mmCIF file of N, CA and C in Angstrom:
data_model
loop_
_atom_site.group_PDB
_atom_site.id
_atom_site.type_symbol
_atom_site.label_atom_id
_atom_site.label_comp_id
_atom_site.label_asym_id
_atom_site.label_seq_id
_atom_site.Cartn_x
_atom_site.Cartn_y
_atom_site.Cartn_z
ATOM 1 N N MET A 1 5.662 25.469 -12.806
ATOM 2 C CA MET A 1 6.924 25.149 -12.186
ATOM 3 C C MET A 1 7.441 23.840 -12.784
ATOM 4 N N LEU A 2 8.672 23.833 -13.156
ATOM 5 C CA LEU A 2 9.287 22.643 -13.728
ATOM 6 C C LEU A 2 9.995 21.840 -12.651
ATOM 7 N N ILE A 3 9.820 20.534 -12.718
ATOM 8 C CA ILE A 3 10.484 19.634 -11.780
ATOM 9 C C ILE A 3 11.500 18.825 -12.571
ATOM 10 N N SER A 4 12.726 18.779 -12.049
ATOM 11 C CA SER A 4 13.782 18.069 -12.757
ATOM 12 C C SER A 4 13.508 16.566 -12.783
ATOM 13 N N ASP A 5 14.092 15.914 -13.793
ATOM 14 C CA ASP A 5 13.944 14.460 -13.910
ATOM 15 C C ASP A 5 14.496 13.747 -12.678
ATOM 16 N N ASP A 6 15.623 14.245 -12.153
ATOM 17 C CA ASP A 6 16.214 13.625 -10.964
ATOM 18 C C ASP A 6 15.274 13.714 -9.775
ATOM 19 N N LYS A 7 14.629 14.859 -9.615
ATOM 20 C CA LYS A 7 13.705 15.030 -8.501
ATOM 21 C C LYS A 7 12.508 14.097 -8.657
ATOM 22 N N LEU A 8 11.993 13.961 -9.874
ATOM 23 C CA LEU A 8 10.878 13.045 -10.112
ATOM 24 C C LEU A 8 11.279 11.606 -9.828
ATOM 25 N N LYS A 9 12.496 11.227 -10.197
ATOM 26 C CA LYS A 9 12.979 9.869 -9.926
ATOM 27 C C LYS A 9 13.062 9.628 -8.424
ATOM 28 N N ASN A 10 13.537 10.632 -7.677
ATOM 29 C CA ASN A 10 13.628 10.499 -6.227
ATOM 30 C C ASN A 10 12.242 10.362 -5.600
ATOM 31 N N ILE A 11 11.297 11.154 -6.082
ATOM 32 C CA ILE A 11 9.929 11.082 -5.568
ATOM 33 C C ILE A 11 9.347 9.702 -5.867
ATOM 34 N N SER A 12 9.564 9.222 -7.085
ATOM 35 C CA SER A 12 9.053 7.898 -7.464
ATOM 36 C C SER A 12 9.655 6.805 -6.590
ATOM 37 N N ALA A 13 10.939 6.888 -6.321
ATOM 38 C CA ALA A 13 11.607 5.894 -5.480
ATOM 39 C C ALA A 13 11.053 5.947 -4.057
ATOM 40 N N GLU A 14 10.836 7.149 -3.548
ATOM 41 C CA GLU A 14 10.286 7.300 -2.198
ATOM 42 C C GLU A 14 8.867 6.742 -2.126
ATOM 43 N N MET A 15 8.081 6.976 -3.156
ATOM 44 C CA MET A 15 6.712 6.462 -3.182
ATOM 45 C C MET A 15 6.708 4.931 -3.243
ATOM 46 N N LYS A 16 7.626 4.358 -3.999
ATOM 47 C CA LYS A 16 7.716 2.903 -4.091
ATOM 48 C C LYS A 16 8.028 2.314 -2.718
ATOM 49 N N ILE A 17 8.958 2.919 -1.998
ATOM 50 C CA ILE A 17 9.315 2.459 -0.657
ATOM 51 C C ILE A 17 8.121 2.619 0.286
ATOM 52 N N ALA A 18 7.432 3.757 0.200
ATOM 53 C CA ALA A 18 6.279 4.010 1.064
ATOM 54 C C ALA A 18 5.161 3.005 0.802
ATOM 55 N N ARG A 19 4.891 2.712 -0.472
ATOM 56 C CA ARG A 19 3.850 1.725 -0.815
ATOM 57 C C ARG A 19 4.203 0.349 -0.265
ATOM 58 N N HIS A 20 5.475 -0.029 -0.380
ATOM 59 C CA HIS A 20 5.921 -1.329 0.116
ATOM 60 C C HIS A 20 5.776 -1.400 1.639
ATOM 61 N N THR A 21 6.185 -0.348 2.334
ATOM 62 C CA THR A 21 6.092 -0.290 3.791
ATOM 63 C C THR A 21 4.638 -0.361 4.240
ATOM 64 N N TYR A 22 3.763 0.396 3.570
ATOM 65 C CA TYR A 22 2.333 0.413 3.889
ATOM 66 C C TYR A 22 1.729 -0.978 3.675
ATOM 67 N N SER A 23 2.067 -1.602 2.573
ATOM 68 C CA SER A 23 1.565 -2.940 2.271
ATOM 69 C C SER A 23 2.019 -3.948 3.321
ATOM 70 N N ALA A 24 3.265 -3.862 3.732
ATOM 71 C CA ALA A 24 3.798 -4.781 4.743
ATOM 72 C C ALA A 24 3.083 -4.592 6.082
ATOM 73 N N MET A 25 2.783 -3.347 6.432
ATOM 74 C CA MET A 25 2.079 -3.083 7.686
ATOM 75 C C MET A 25 0.658 -3.642 7.646
ATOM 76 N N ILE A 26 -0.006 -3.480 6.518
ATOM 77 C CA ILE A 26 -1.362 -4.013 6.363
ATOM 78 C C ILE A 26 -1.334 -5.536 6.474
ATOM 79 N N HIS A 27 -0.414 -6.162 5.766
ATOM 80 C CA HIS A 27 -0.299 -7.625 5.811
ATOM 81 C C HIS A 27 -0.031 -8.103 7.240
ATOM 82 N N SER A 28 0.831 -7.400 7.950
ATOM 83 C CA SER A 28 1.137 -7.753 9.336
ATOM 84 C C SER A 28 -0.110 -7.669 10.216
ATOM 85 N N GLN A 29 -0.888 -6.623 10.031
ATOM 86 C CA GLN A 29 -2.111 -6.472 10.827
ATOM 87 C C GLN A 29 -3.114 -7.571 10.498
ATOM 88 N N PHE A 30 -3.269 -7.893 9.228
ATOM 89 C CA PHE A 30 -4.183 -8.969 8.834
ATOM 90 C C PHE A 30 -3.751 -10.290 9.466
ATOM 91 N N THR A 31 -2.456 -10.530 9.529
ATOM 92 C CA THR A 31 -1.932 -11.748 10.146
ATOM 93 C C THR A 31 -2.247 -11.761 11.639
ATOM 94 N N GLN A 32 -2.056 -10.626 12.304
ATOM 95 C CA GLN A 32 -2.372 -10.543 13.734
ATOM 96 C C GLN A 32 -3.849 -10.823 13.984
ATOM 97 N N TRP A 33 -4.694 -10.385 13.091
ATOM 98 C CA TRP A 33 -6.136 -10.597 13.225
ATOM 99 C C TRP A 33 -6.557 -11.992 12.753
ATOM 100 N N SER A 34 -5.627 -12.748 12.203
ATOM 101 C CA SER A 34 -5.898 -14.099 11.688
ATOM 102 C C SER A 34 -7.017 -14.101 10.640
ATOM 103 N N LEU A 35 -6.965 -13.125 9.735
ATOM 104 C CA LEU A 35 -7.970 -13.057 8.675
ATOM 105 C C LEU A 35 -7.738 -14.175 7.660
ATOM 106 N N THR A 36 -8.817 -14.726 7.170
ATOM 107 C CA THR A 36 -8.724 -15.725 6.106
ATOM 108 C C THR A 36 -8.363 -14.998 4.804
ATOM 109 N N PRO A 37 -7.910 -15.735 3.787
ATOM 110 C CA PRO A 37 -7.619 -15.089 2.500
ATOM 111 C C PRO A 37 -8.823 -14.307 1.949
ATOM 112 N N SER A 38 -10.015 -14.862 2.099
ATOM 113 C CA SER A 38 -11.218 -14.166 1.618
ATOM 114 C C SER A 38 -11.456 -12.877 2.397
ATOM 115 N N GLU A 39 -11.276 -12.927 3.694
ATOM 116 C CA GLU A 39 -11.443 -11.733 4.521
ATOM 117 C C GLU A 39 -10.398 -10.674 4.163
ATOM 118 N N GLN A 40 -9.181 -11.124 3.882
ATOM 119 C CA GLN A 40 -8.129 -10.192 3.484
ATOM 120 C C GLN A 40 -8.475 -9.509 2.162
ATOM 121 N N GLU A 41 -9.037 -10.280 1.242
ATOM 122 C CA GLU A 41 -9.429 -9.730 -0.052
ATOM 123 C C GLU A 41 -10.488 -8.642 0.123
ATOM 124 N N VAL A 42 -11.460 -8.907 0.971
ATOM 125 C CA VAL A 42 -12.515 -7.927 1.238
ATOM 126 C C VAL A 42 -11.912 -6.695 1.926
ATOM 127 N N ALA A 43 -11.054 -6.927 2.902
ATOM 128 C CA ALA A 43 -10.426 -5.810 3.615
ATOM 129 C C ALA A 43 -9.605 -4.936 2.668
ATOM 130 N N HIS A 44 -8.854 -5.568 1.755
ATOM 131 C CA HIS A 44 -8.087 -4.797 0.772
ATOM 132 C C HIS A 44 -9.022 -3.953 -0.098
ATOM 133 N N ALA A 45 -10.140 -4.529 -0.494
ATOM 134 C CA ALA A 45 -11.103 -3.800 -1.318
ATOM 135 C C ALA A 45 -11.653 -2.603 -0.561
ATOM 136 N N VAL A 46 -11.947 -2.787 0.712
ATOM 137 C CA VAL A 46 -12.465 -1.695 1.534
ATOM 138 C C VAL A 46 -11.420 -0.595 1.670
ATOM 139 N N ILE A 47 -10.189 -0.983 1.921
ATOM 140 C CA ILE A 47 -9.112 -0.004 2.063
ATOM 141 C C ILE A 47 -8.953 0.811 0.766
ATOM 142 N N LYS A 48 -9.042 0.125 -0.357
ATOM 143 C CA LYS A 48 -8.896 0.812 -1.650
ATOM 144 C C LYS A 48 -10.144 1.571 -2.052
ATOM 145 N N GLY A 49 -11.260 1.295 -1.369
ATOM 146 C CA GLY A 49 -12.500 1.984 -1.685
ATOM 147 C C GLY A 49 -13.233 1.382 -2.865
ATOM 148 N N ILE A 50 -12.946 0.107 -3.141
ATOM 149 C CA ILE A 50 -13.576 -0.574 -4.270
ATOM 150 C C ILE A 50 -14.926 -1.134 -3.824
ATOM 151 N N LYS A 51 -15.936 -0.941 -4.645
ATOM 152 C CA LYS A 51 -17.242 -1.516 -4.340
ATOM 153 C C LYS A 51 -17.246 -2.974 -4.765
ATOM 154 N N LEU A 52 -17.744 -3.809 -3.887
ATOM 155 C CA LEU A 52 -17.815 -5.243 -4.196
ATOM 156 C C LEU A 52 -19.140 -5.582 -4.842
#
């Protein structure tokens, strides 16, 4: 199935907005929890599934 360039651009734009919204929500939650920068770094790694 072929997807038009316009449709791909729209999907990309929607994903960019979704990533930004998700990031803002995570940052807001970390602030509410009063996480230190180091704790935030670890939490981001856990969310991404990165092994430390």
